[in-house]
Amino acid sequence: MASYGVDTRPAAAAAGGGGAGAGAAGEGALSFLSRGLREDLRLIRARAGELETFLTAPVPEPELLARLRRAYSSSAGTTRLDLSAIGKAFGTGVVGRGSRGARWGWEEVQEAEEWEPIRMVKARLREMERRRQWQATDMLHKVKLSLKSMSFVPEASEEVPPLDLGELLAYFLKQSGPLFDQLGIKRDVCDKLVESLCSKRKDHLAYNSFPASEPSAFSNDNAGDELDLRIASVVQSTGHNYEGGFWNDGHKYETADKRHVAIVTTASLPWMTGTAVNPLFRAAYLAKSSKQDVTLVVPWLCKSDQELVYPNSMTFSSPQEQEAYMRSWLEERVGFKTDFKISFYPGKFQKERRSIIPAGDTSQFIPSKEADIAILEEPEHLNWYHHGKRWTDKFNHVVGVVHTNYLEYIKREKNGVIQAFFVKHINNLVARAYCHKVLRLSGATQDLPKSMICNVHGVNPKFLEVGERIAAERESGQHSFSKGAYFLGKMVWAKGYRELIDLYAKHKSDLEGIKLDIYGNGEDSHEVQSAAMKLNLNLNFHKGRDHADDSLHGYKVFINPSISDVLCTATAEALAMGKFVVCADHPSNDFFRSFPNCLTYKTSEDFVAKVKEAMARDPQPLTPEQRYNLSWEAATQRFMEHSELDKVLSSSNRDCTTSTSGCGKSGDNKMEKSASLPNMSDMVDGGLAFAHYCFTGNELLRLSTGAIPGTLNYNKQHSLDLHLLPPQVQNPVYGW
């Protein structure tokens, strides 16, 4: 082992040696020691290179130090160097006791103290310590923020004061509107209470959370809007963001770049009823636009039901055959090639109500990739027994079109008042839970939530062509109207036959010279004709026929005393052909009042006077504007506007199309009513939909309310006709 500057010779030899021999021996010993020191320092530098490699390697710090200690312990060799010895040696600065060796060793130690790896180790350790302290501080900060965000107490703000008890009560009353509707409490009462509570703080700063220089977007007399803005500003100041409710899944199905409209109705041709004809025209005219694809979804009946519903015992063996018939009938009347898809869902015919009830979940027959916009023709009828996906959850925008005044029909039945009471509330539930917008054809329908009155129906273009031809004949001096008065409609008492017979019986002598021809078929045909014969009325009955039939063009006056219709299609068709129309002063006829050839009456005496007036003179030709108002082009334009479909189709953000609370606008700094607060109205709607889903899922409850047995799911014949999975596969029963 090398000795660092220590003389190991025996004393005698050291004393006896002298001169050149002793000097040579001393120089050799020092040379040997110097070589040993240089070799040791070379090894130290080599280990230092290894140390630098370890320091730059991406390994955890504790493992790094352990690897360094093991490396130096295992590779010491003859020098037996380790980190502790190096640290001690460089810390004390003592290498040897010999004067020359000590001076030389001290110079080497000074050089070793400046090693870069040692300084890197120390700097790395200090960095690790600072990082641990920062991580601990950051974690504590995050915990504080989390606890702060979970706090239910909003932060006090000088700009947005907290809500007081009156405001909370007013907001609760405002959001409880759906519940009051179900209880039969008028919405005006709720609005007055809200206005009274809000008026106490109307001049308070809380109702104007904007800077004084910036006017509020809701600075009007509507207390409800001011309250909504107030609530939104307070909630926004807390940083809370509402992510969705319990009843909705918050997910809208993605659709293709081109928008898709699905029109779902309750009847189909060849049944000549309003819900079969008008949706067919609506699909054709909506499809003329290149903005959207259109699918008409109609019920498919098994052959046994087809024989009961379709005229002249007409039947179809396949959906493709019925689709071909529908397209042929439509294109013959509109005069252009239709470009929309026709799809079928299983349905069953109910004899007692003379209506088709869907079998199973109708929404499942519309693919998710096409579930963008839904138009529900007769939404209450479609959803009375609907047990499936909620329409507003599956579709981005849902519009209901009310065709029928069901309450008027039900009141005429046995125990009709009681039945009408329950049907009224079920219809309210359906409108609230399954639609975003509801369009009522006239004021004769039930006043449903989310609804407005607008006639979105037009007339067959063939009738307008007849009117133009008759006007041209009259201008040339020809006498176009060679016949008197007529009435056309399905022969059931509810379609105005009761009112017609009563009027003619009461004023039999006054109307003696005016013969009335009646065209129609129906369940009450025998009873209606028997009653007219018993009273010896001047009424002639004929079999039903199409209103566009040539044999009807020569009549001058169309009489329609019905008050059960919502918007009589036959009345619009008669006006389009340039005839007089005598009808009751009733909300169902409000749309027709603007036409000069429409004569309305309020009393039976007035009825006689209007009939005689119409028989005494010729009707006025329709102006171009009046003809346009009766057309399907105008009806489609009204539908697009009042259903907000034009805004939906032009919107690039589909998630914003149906939100009742609105969407933010880019570049607009003004606060809007946002979805940052749970909407109690949406929660109530979701709760009603869930309750309805549970109720309609029980077969016993369905039957007790008049449902057709077996309509909870489609049957085997439906699966064969429509190529569907068998019912037991589509809805398996587990555990049996």
PDB file of N, CA and C in Angstrom, residues 514-601:
ATOM      1  N   ILE A 514    -134.188  25.956 -50.486  1.00  0.00           N
ATOM      2  CA  ILE A 514    -132.738  25.756 -50.644  1.00  0.00           C
ATOM      3  C   ILE A 514    -132.418  24.284 -50.373  1.00  0.00           C
ATOM      4  N   LYS A 515    -132.115  23.567 -51.422  1.00  0.00           N
ATOM      5  CA  LYS A 515    -131.771  22.151 -51.290  1.00  0.00           C
ATOM      6  C   LYS A 515    -130.285  22.022 -50.963  1.00  0.00           C
ATOM      7  N   LEU A 516    -129.976  21.099 -50.069  1.00  0.00           N
ATOM      8  CA  LEU A 516    -128.587  20.874 -49.655  1.00  0.00           C
ATOM      9  C   LEU A 516    -128.189  19.437 -49.981  1.00  0.00           C
ATOM     10  N   ASP A 517    -127.114  19.283 -50.782  1.00  0.00           N
ATOM     11  CA  ASP A 517    -126.568  17.960 -51.104  1.00  0.00           C
ATOM     12  C   ASP A 517    -125.443  17.637 -50.122  1.00  0.00           C
ATOM     13  N   ILE A 518    -125.491  16.424 -49.557  1.00  0.00           N
ATOM     14  CA  ILE A 518    -124.523  16.002 -48.542  1.00  0.00           C
ATOM     15  C   ILE A 518    -123.749  14.801 -49.075  1.00  0.00           C
ATOM     16  N   TYR A 519    -122.403  14.885 -49.006  1.00  0.00           N
ATOM     17  CA  TYR A 519    -121.519  13.809 -49.467  1.00  0.00           C
ATOM     18  C   TYR A 519    -120.688  13.310 -48.277  1.00  0.00           C
ATOM     19  N   GLY A 520    -120.774  12.003 -48.027  1.00  0.00           N
ATOM     20  CA  GLY A 520    -119.972  11.464 -46.939  1.00  0.00           C
ATOM     21  C   GLY A 520    -120.310  10.029 -46.610  1.00  0.00           C
ATOM     22  N   ASN A 521    -119.331   9.326 -46.038  1.00  0.00           N
ATOM     23  CA  ASN A 521    -119.501   7.975 -45.508  1.00  0.00           C
ATOM     24  C   ASN A 521    -119.025   7.981 -44.064  1.00  0.00           C
ATOM     25  N   GLY A 522    -119.537   7.060 -43.273  1.00  0.00           N
ATOM     26  CA  GLY A 522    -119.099   6.986 -41.891  1.00  0.00           C
ATOM     27  C   GLY A 522    -119.943   6.061 -41.057  1.00  0.00           C
ATOM     28  N   GLU A 523    -119.511   5.892 -39.801  1.00  0.00           N
ATOM     29  CA  GLU A 523    -120.168   4.960 -38.890  1.00  0.00           C
ATOM     30  C   GLU A 523    -121.603   5.367 -38.558  1.00  0.00           C
ATOM     31  N   ASP A 524    -121.875   6.671 -38.607  1.00  0.00           N
ATOM     32  CA  ASP A 524    -123.210   7.148 -38.229  1.00  0.00           C
ATOM     33  C   ASP A 524    -124.089   7.461 -39.440  1.00  0.00           C
ATOM     34  N   SER A 525    -123.740   6.929 -40.593  1.00  0.00           N
ATOM     35  CA  SER A 525    -124.492   7.246 -41.817  1.00  0.00           C
ATOM     36  C   SER A 525    -125.972   6.900 -41.680  1.00  0.00           C
ATOM     37  N   HIS A 526    -126.270   5.716 -41.207  1.00  0.00           N
ATOM     38  CA  HIS A 526    -127.668   5.276 -41.107  1.00  0.00           C
ATOM     39  C   HIS A 526    -128.450   6.165 -40.140  1.00  0.00           C
ATOM     40  N   GLU A 527    -127.858   6.481 -38.998  1.00  0.00           N
ATOM     41  CA  GLU A 527    -128.559   7.298 -38.005  1.00  0.00           C
ATOM     42  C   GLU A 527    -128.793   8.716 -38.521  1.00  0.00           C
ATOM     43  N   VAL A 528    -127.805   9.288 -39.183  1.00  0.00           N
ATOM     44  CA  VAL A 528    -127.943  10.652 -39.693  1.00  0.00           C
ATOM     45  C   VAL A 528    -129.046  10.713 -40.746  1.00  0.00           C
ATOM     46  N   GLN A 529    -129.043   9.795 -41.679  1.00  0.00           N
ATOM     47  CA  GLN A 529    -130.054   9.802 -42.731  1.00  0.00           C
ATOM     48  C   GLN A 529    -131.445   9.518 -42.175  1.00  0.00           C
ATOM     49  N   SER A 530    -131.522   8.652 -41.182  1.00  0.00           N
ATOM     50  CA  SER A 530    -132.820   8.350 -40.573  1.00  0.00           C
ATOM     51  C   SER A 530    -133.394   9.575 -39.880  1.00  0.00           C
ATOM     52  N   ALA A 531    -132.523  10.323 -39.190  1.00  0.00           N
ATOM     53  CA  ALA A 531    -132.989  11.525 -38.498  1.00  0.00           C
ATOM     54  C   ALA A 531    -133.483  12.567 -39.491  1.00  0.00           C
ATOM     55  N   ALA A 532    -132.789  12.734 -40.605  1.00  0.00           N
ATOM     56  CA  ALA A 532    -133.207  13.712 -41.617  1.00  0.00           C
ATOM     57  C   ALA A 532    -134.525  13.303 -42.271  1.00  0.00           C
ATOM     58  N   MET A 533    -134.683  12.037 -42.526  1.00  0.00           N
ATOM     59  CA  MET A 533    -135.929  11.556 -43.130  1.00  0.00           C
ATOM     60  C   MET A 533    -137.099  11.701 -42.175  1.00  0.00           C
ATOM     61  N   LYS A 534    -136.873  11.443 -40.898  1.00  0.00           N
ATOM     62  CA  LYS A 534    -137.943  11.549 -39.910  1.00  0.00           C
ATOM     63  C   LYS A 534    -138.431  12.992 -39.802  1.00  0.00           C
ATOM     64  N   LEU A 535    -137.521  13.952 -39.933  1.00  0.00           N
ATOM     65  CA  LEU A 535    -137.903  15.364 -39.852  1.00  0.00           C
ATOM     66  C   LEU A 535    -138.296  15.937 -41.209  1.00  0.00           C
ATOM     67  N   ASN A 536    -138.204  15.120 -42.243  1.00  0.00           N
ATOM     68  CA  ASN A 536    -138.583  15.535 -43.602  1.00  0.00           C
ATOM     69  C   ASN A 536    -137.833  16.797 -44.031  1.00  0.00           C
ATOM     70  N   LEU A 537    -136.527  16.742 -43.871  1.00  0.00           N
ATOM     71  CA  LEU A 537    -135.690  17.889 -44.209  1.00  0.00           C
ATOM     72  C   LEU A 537    -135.275  17.826 -45.671  1.00  0.00           C
ATOM     73  N   ASN A 538    -135.002  18.997 -46.230  1.00  0.00           N
ATOM     74  CA  ASN A 538    -134.629  19.103 -47.638  1.00  0.00           C
ATOM     75  C   ASN A 538    -133.130  18.821 -47.807  1.00  0.00           C
ATOM     76  N   LEU A 539    -132.746  17.583 -47.453  1.00  0.00           N
ATOM     77  CA  LEU A 539    -131.353  17.156 -47.511  1.00  0.00           C
ATOM     78  C   LEU A 539    -131.248  15.928 -48.402  1.00  0.00           C
ATOM     79  N   ASN A 540    -130.312  15.952 -49.343  1.00  0.00           N
ATOM     80  CA  ASN A 540    -130.077  14.811 -50.233  1.00  0.00           C
ATOM     81  C   ASN A 540    -128.716  14.202 -49.915  1.00  0.00           C
ATOM     82  N   PHE A 541    -128.674  12.915 -49.612  1.00  0.00           N
ATOM     83  CA  PHE A 541    -127.448  12.236 -49.196  1.00  0.00           C
ATOM     84  C   PHE A 541    -126.839  11.467 -50.362  1.00  0.00           C
ATOM     85  N   HIS A 542    -125.504  11.594 -50.484  1.00  0.00           N
ATOM     86  CA  HIS A 542    -124.748  10.900 -51.529  1.00  0.00           C
ATOM     87  C   HIS A 542    -123.540  10.229 -50.883  1.00  0.00           C
ATOM     88  N   LYS A 543    -122.982   9.264 -51.569  1.00  0.00           N
ATOM     89  CA  LYS A 543    -121.776   8.610 -51.074  1.00  0.00           C
ATOM     90  C   LYS A 543    -120.606   9.591 -51.096  1.00  0.00           C
ATOM     91  N   GLY A 544    -119.672   9.342 -50.200  1.00  0.00           N
ATOM     92  CA  GLY A 544    -118.521  10.234 -50.111  1.00  0.00           C
ATOM     93  C   GLY A 544    -117.654  10.188 -51.350  1.00  0.00           C
ATOM     94  N   ARG A 545    -117.004  11.298 -51.653  1.00  0.00           N
ATOM     95  CA  ARG A 545    -116.105  11.384 -52.795  1.00  0.00           C
ATOM     96  C   ARG A 545    -115.036  12.440 -52.517  1.00  0.00           C
ATOM     97  N   ASP A 546    -114.026  12.404 -53.349  1.00  0.00           N
ATOM     98  CA  ASP A 546    -112.933  13.367 -53.214  1.00  0.00           C
ATOM     99  C   ASP A 546    -113.451  14.771 -53.512  1.00  0.00           C
ATOM    100  N   HIS A 547    -113.000  15.732 -52.697  1.00  0.00           N
ATOM    101  CA  HIS A 547    -113.466  17.106 -52.878  1.00  0.00           C
ATOM    102  C   HIS A 547    -113.025  17.689 -54.219  1.00  0.00           C
ATOM    103  N   ALA A 548    -111.979  17.122 -54.798  1.00  0.00           N
ATOM    104  CA  ALA A 548    -111.504  17.609 -56.094  1.00  0.00           C
ATOM    105  C   ALA A 548    -112.243  16.975 -57.265  1.00  0.00           C
ATOM    106  N   ASP A 549    -113.232  16.144 -56.985  1.00  0.00           N
ATOM    107  CA  ASP A 549    -113.989  15.483 -58.041  1.00  0.00           C
ATOM    108  C   ASP A 549    -114.694  16.526 -58.917  1.00  0.00           C
ATOM    109  N   ASP A 550    -114.713  16.268 -60.220  1.00  0.00           N
ATOM    110  CA  ASP A 550    -115.308  17.227 -61.162  1.00  0.00           C
ATOM    111  C   ASP A 550    -116.776  17.500 -60.878  1.00  0.00           C
ATOM    112  N   SER A 551    -117.477  16.522 -60.308  1.00  0.00           N
ATOM    113  CA  SER A 551    -118.912  16.693 -60.056  1.00  0.00           C
ATOM    114  C   SER A 551    -119.196  17.744 -58.991  1.00  0.00           C
ATOM    115  N   LEU A 552    -118.184  18.145 -58.225  1.00  0.00           N
ATOM    116  CA  LEU A 552    -118.383  19.120 -57.149  1.00  0.00           C
ATOM    117  C   LEU A 552    -117.964  20.535 -57.547  1.00  0.00           C
ATOM    118  N   HIS A 553    -117.372  20.690 -58.710  1.00  0.00           N
ATOM    119  CA  HIS A 553    -116.867  22.008 -59.107  1.00  0.00           C
ATOM    120  C   HIS A 553    -117.985  23.013 -59.365  1.00  0.00           C
ATOM    121  N   GLY A 554    -119.171  22.531 -59.732  1.00  0.00           N
ATOM    122  CA  GLY A 554    -120.246  23.446 -60.097  1.00  0.00           C
ATOM    123  C   GLY A 554    -121.014  24.026 -58.930  1.00  0.00           C
ATOM    124  N   TYR A 555    -120.773  23.570 -57.701  1.00  0.00           N
ATOM    125  CA  TYR A 555    -121.474  24.122 -56.539  1.00  0.00           C
ATOM    126  C   TYR A 555    -120.920  25.503 -56.199  1.00  0.00           C
ATOM    127  N   LYS A 556    -121.827  26.393 -55.778  1.00  0.00           N
ATOM    128  CA  LYS A 556    -121.433  27.771 -55.461  1.00  0.00           C
ATOM    129  C   LYS A 556    -121.232  28.002 -53.968  1.00  0.00           C
ATOM    130  N   VAL A 557    -121.939  27.257 -53.107  1.00  0.00           N
ATOM    131  CA  VAL A 557    -121.920  27.519 -51.664  1.00  0.00           C
ATOM    132  C   VAL A 557    -121.575  26.223 -50.921  1.00  0.00           C
ATOM    133  N   PHE A 558    -120.579  26.323 -50.054  1.00  0.00           N
ATOM    134  CA  PHE A 558    -120.214  25.208 -49.173  1.00  0.00           C
ATOM    135  C   PHE A 558    -120.666  25.565 -47.757  1.00  0.00           C
ATOM    136  N   ILE A 559    -121.528  24.727 -47.174  1.00  0.00           N
ATOM    137  CA  ILE A 559    -122.053  24.977 -45.825  1.00  0.00           C
ATOM    138  C   ILE A 559    -121.367  24.020 -44.848  1.00  0.00           C
ATOM    139  N   ASN A 560    -120.801  24.586 -43.805  1.00  0.00           N
ATOM    140  CA  ASN A 560    -120.097  23.771 -42.807  1.00  0.00           C
ATOM    141  C   ASN A 560    -120.433  24.295 -41.410  1.00  0.00           C
ATOM    142  N   PRO A 561    -121.405  23.690 -40.724  1.00  0.00           N
ATOM    143  CA  PRO A 561    -121.789  24.167 -39.390  1.00  0.00           C
ATOM    144  C   PRO A 561    -120.985  23.543 -38.261  1.00  0.00           C
ATOM    145  N   SER A 562    -119.953  22.758 -38.570  1.00  0.00           N
ATOM    146  CA  SER A 562    -119.208  22.029 -37.536  1.00  0.00           C
ATOM    147  C   SER A 562    -118.474  22.992 -36.598  1.00  0.00           C
ATOM    148  N   ILE A 563    -118.514  22.651 -35.316  1.00  0.00           N
ATOM    149  CA  ILE A 563    -117.745  23.410 -34.308  1.00  0.00           C
ATOM    150  C   ILE A 563    -116.776  22.492 -33.561  1.00  0.00           C
ATOM    151  N   SER A 564    -116.632  21.267 -34.045  1.00  0.00           N
ATOM    152  CA  SER A 564    -115.686  20.334 -33.430  1.00  0.00           C
ATOM    153  C   SER A 564    -114.360  20.288 -34.181  1.00  0.00           C
ATOM    154  N   ASP A 565    -114.334  20.807 -35.401  1.00  0.00           N
ATOM    155  CA  ASP A 565    -113.094  20.816 -36.175  1.00  0.00           C
ATOM    156  C   ASP A 565    -112.106  21.818 -35.592  1.00  0.00           C
ATOM    157  N   VAL A 566    -110.846  21.537 -35.799  1.00  0.00           N
ATOM    158  CA  VAL A 566    -109.793  22.470 -35.422  1.00  0.00           C
ATOM    159  C   VAL A 566    -109.531  23.451 -36.562  1.00  0.00           C
ATOM    160  N   LEU A 567    -109.375  22.935 -37.742  1.00  0.00           N
ATOM    161  CA  LEU A 567    -109.218  23.744 -38.947  1.00  0.00           C
ATOM    162  C   LEU A 567    -109.717  22.875 -40.098  1.00  0.00           C
ATOM    163  N   CYS A 568    -110.910  23.166 -40.576  1.00  0.00           N
ATOM    164  CA  CYS A 568    -111.546  22.284 -41.556  1.00  0.00           C
ATOM    165  C   CYS A 568    -110.843  22.399 -42.906  1.00  0.00           C
ATOM    166  N   THR A 569    -110.272  21.279 -43.352  1.00  0.00           N
ATOM    167  CA  THR A 569    -109.588  21.265 -44.646  1.00  0.00           C
ATOM    168  C   THR A 569    -110.559  21.515 -45.783  1.00  0.00           C
ATOM    169  N   ALA A 570    -111.781  20.967 -45.670  1.00  0.00           N
ATOM    170  CA  ALA A 570    -112.778  21.147 -46.730  1.00  0.00           C
ATOM    171  C   ALA A 570    -113.152  22.615 -46.900  1.00  0.00           C
ATOM    172  N   THR A 571    -113.165  23.380 -45.813  1.00  0.00           N
ATOM    173  CA  THR A 571    -113.452  24.817 -45.906  1.00  0.00           C
ATOM    174  C   THR A 571    -112.373  25.537 -46.696  1.00  0.00           C
ATOM    175  N   ALA A 572    -111.109  25.224 -46.405  1.00  0.00           N
ATOM    176  CA  ALA A 572    -110.003  25.845 -47.140  1.00  0.00           C
ATOM    177  C   ALA A 572    -110.046  25.461 -48.616  1.00  0.00           C
ATOM    178  N   GLU A 573    -110.390  24.217 -48.893  1.00  0.00           N
ATOM    179  CA  GLU A 573    -110.456  23.766 -50.281  1.00  0.00           C
ATOM    180  C   GLU A 573    -111.583  24.477 -51.039  1.00  0.00           C
ATOM    181  N   ALA A 574    -112.735  24.663 -50.381  1.00  0.00           N
ATOM    182  CA  ALA A 574    -113.850  25.368 -51.030  1.00  0.00           C
ATOM    183  C   ALA A 574    -113.479  26.820 -51.339  1.00  0.00           C
ATOM    184  N   LEU A 575    -112.798  27.491 -50.402  1.00  0.00           N
ATOM    185  CA  LEU A 575    -112.353  28.860 -50.657  1.00  0.00           C
ATOM    186  C   LEU A 575    -111.349  28.904 -51.797  1.00  0.00           C
ATOM    187  N   ALA A 576    -110.443  27.904 -51.850  1.00  0.00           N
ATOM    188  CA  ALA A 576    -109.451  27.871 -52.920  1.00  0.00           C
ATOM    189  C   ALA A 576    -110.107  27.709 -54.285  1.00  0.00           C
ATOM    190  N   MET A 577    -111.257  27.042 -54.347  1.00  0.00           N
ATOM    191  CA  MET A 577    -111.969  26.858 -55.620  1.00  0.00           C
ATOM    192  C   MET A 577    -112.868  28.047 -55.948  1.00  0.00           C
ATOM    193  N   GLY A 578    -112.826  29.098 -55.120  1.00  0.00           N
ATOM    194  CA  GLY A 578    -113.580  30.304 -55.408  1.00  0.00           C
ATOM    195  C   GLY A 578    -115.036  30.254 -54.998  1.00  0.00           C
ATOM    196  N   LYS A 579    -115.407  29.387 -54.090  1.00  0.00           N
ATOM    197  CA  LYS A 579    -116.801  29.241 -53.660  1.00  0.00           C
ATOM    198  C   LYS A 579    -117.075  30.110 -52.438  1.00  0.00           C
ATOM    199  N   PHE A 580    -118.367  30.302 -52.155  1.00  0.00           N
ATOM    200  CA  PHE A 580    -118.784  30.860 -50.877  1.00  0.00           C
ATOM    201  C   PHE A 580    -118.673  29.771 -49.807  1.00  0.00           C
ATOM    202  N   VAL A 581    -118.343  30.200 -48.592  1.00  0.00           N
ATOM    203  CA  VAL A 581    -118.345  29.296 -47.446  1.00  0.00           C
ATOM    204  C   VAL A 581    -119.181  29.932 -46.346  1.00  0.00           C
ATOM    205  N   VAL A 582    -120.171  29.193 -45.854  1.00  0.00           N
ATOM    206  CA  VAL A 582    -120.989  29.631 -44.718  1.00  0.00           C
ATOM    207  C   VAL A 582    -120.602  28.760 -43.529  1.00  0.00           C
ATOM    208  N   CYS A 583    -120.029  29.362 -42.517  1.00  0.00           N
ATOM    209  CA  CYS A 583    -119.535  28.597 -41.374  1.00  0.00           C
ATOM    210  C   CYS A 583    -119.824  29.361 -40.081  1.00  0.00           C
ATOM    211  N   ALA A 584    -119.667  28.663 -38.971  1.00  0.00           N
ATOM    212  CA  ALA A 584    -119.978  29.235 -37.664  1.00  0.00           C
ATOM    213  C   ALA A 584    -118.910  30.229 -37.235  1.00  0.00           C
ATOM    214  N   ASP A 585    -119.332  31.198 -36.424  1.00  0.00           N
ATOM    215  CA  ASP A 585    -118.402  32.149 -35.816  1.00  0.00           C
ATOM    216  C   ASP A 585    -117.716  31.430 -34.658  1.00  0.00           C
ATOM    217  N   HIS A 586    -116.615  30.776 -34.978  1.00  0.00           N
ATOM    218  CA  HIS A 586    -115.962  29.854 -34.048  1.00  0.00           C
ATOM    219  C   HIS A 586    -114.453  29.992 -34.212  1.00  0.00           C
ATOM    220  N   PRO A 587    -113.667  29.760 -33.140  1.00  0.00           N
ATOM    221  CA  PRO A 587    -112.200  29.892 -33.267  1.00  0.00           C
ATOM    222  C   PRO A 587    -111.596  29.039 -34.372  1.00  0.00           C
ATOM    223  N   SER A 588    -112.231  27.927 -34.707  1.00  0.00           N
ATOM    224  CA  SER A 588    -111.681  27.067 -35.758  1.00  0.00           C
ATOM    225  C   SER A 588    -111.717  27.739 -37.126  1.00  0.00           C
ATOM    226  N   ASN A 589    -112.520  28.797 -37.268  1.00  0.00           N
ATOM    227  CA  ASN A 589    -112.658  29.479 -38.558  1.00  0.00           C
ATOM    228  C   ASN A 589    -111.989  30.858 -38.577  1.00  0.00           C
ATOM    229  N   ASP A 590    -111.205  31.162 -37.561  1.00  0.00           N
ATOM    230  CA  ASP A 590    -110.572  32.479 -37.489  1.00  0.00           C
ATOM    231  C   ASP A 590    -109.680  32.755 -38.694  1.00  0.00           C
ATOM    232  N   PHE A 591    -108.962  31.755 -39.156  1.00  0.00           N
ATOM    233  CA  PHE A 591    -108.038  31.957 -40.278  1.00  0.00           C
ATOM    234  C   PHE A 591    -108.778  32.363 -41.548  1.00  0.00           C
ATOM    235  N   PHE A 592    -110.017  31.898 -41.701  1.00  0.00           N
ATOM    236  CA  PHE A 592    -110.763  32.128 -42.946  1.00  0.00           C
ATOM    237  C   PHE A 592    -111.512  33.462 -42.962  1.00  0.00           C
ATOM    238  N   ARG A 593    -111.560  34.165 -41.825  1.00  0.00           N
ATOM    239  CA  ARG A 593    -112.337  35.404 -41.759  1.00  0.00           C
ATOM    240  C   ARG A 593    -111.820  36.466 -42.725  1.00  0.00           C
ATOM    241  N   SER A 594    -110.541  36.455 -43.024  1.00  0.00           N
ATOM    242  CA  SER A 594    -109.964  37.493 -43.881  1.00  0.00           C
ATOM    243  C   SER A 594    -110.358  37.340 -45.345  1.00  0.00           C
ATOM    244  N   PHE A 595    -110.964  36.215 -45.702  1.00  0.00           N
ATOM    245  CA  PHE A 595    -111.361  35.989 -47.089  1.00  0.00           C
ATOM    246  C   PHE A 595    -112.781  36.522 -47.297  1.00  0.00           C
ATOM    247  N   PRO A 596    -113.009  37.340 -48.322  1.00  0.00           N
ATOM    248  CA  PRO A 596    -114.338  37.958 -48.512  1.00  0.00           C
ATOM    249  C   PRO A 596    -115.443  36.937 -48.801  1.00  0.00           C
ATOM    250  N   ASN A 597    -115.090  35.756 -49.279  1.00  0.00           N
ATOM    251  CA  ASN A 597    -116.106  34.751 -49.591  1.00  0.00           C
ATOM    252  C   ASN A 597    -116.482  33.895 -48.385  1.00  0.00           C
ATOM    253  N   CYS A 598    -115.887  34.179 -47.224  1.00  0.00           N
ATOM    254  CA  CYS A 598    -116.220  33.442 -46.001  1.00  0.00           C
ATOM    255  C   CYS A 598    -117.281  34.228 -45.229  1.00  0.00           C
ATOM    256  N   LEU A 599    -118.453  33.638 -45.071  1.00  0.00           N
ATOM    257  CA  LEU A 599    -119.573  34.267 -44.366  1.00  0.00           C
ATOM    258  C   LEU A 599    -119.819  33.500 -43.067  1.00  0.00           C
ATOM    259  N   THR A 600    -119.593  34.162 -41.940  1.00  0.00           N
ATOM    260  CA  THR A 600    -119.758  33.501 -40.644  1.00  0.00           C
ATOM    261  C   THR A 600    -121.061  33.954 -39.989  1.00  0.00           C
ATOM    262  N   TYR A 601    -121.621  33.085 -39.172  1.00  0.00           N
ATOM    263  CA  TYR A 601    -122.875  33.378 -38.471  1.00  0.00           C
ATOM    264  C   TYR A 601    -122.709  33.074 -36.983  1.00  0.00           C
TER     265      TYR A 601
END
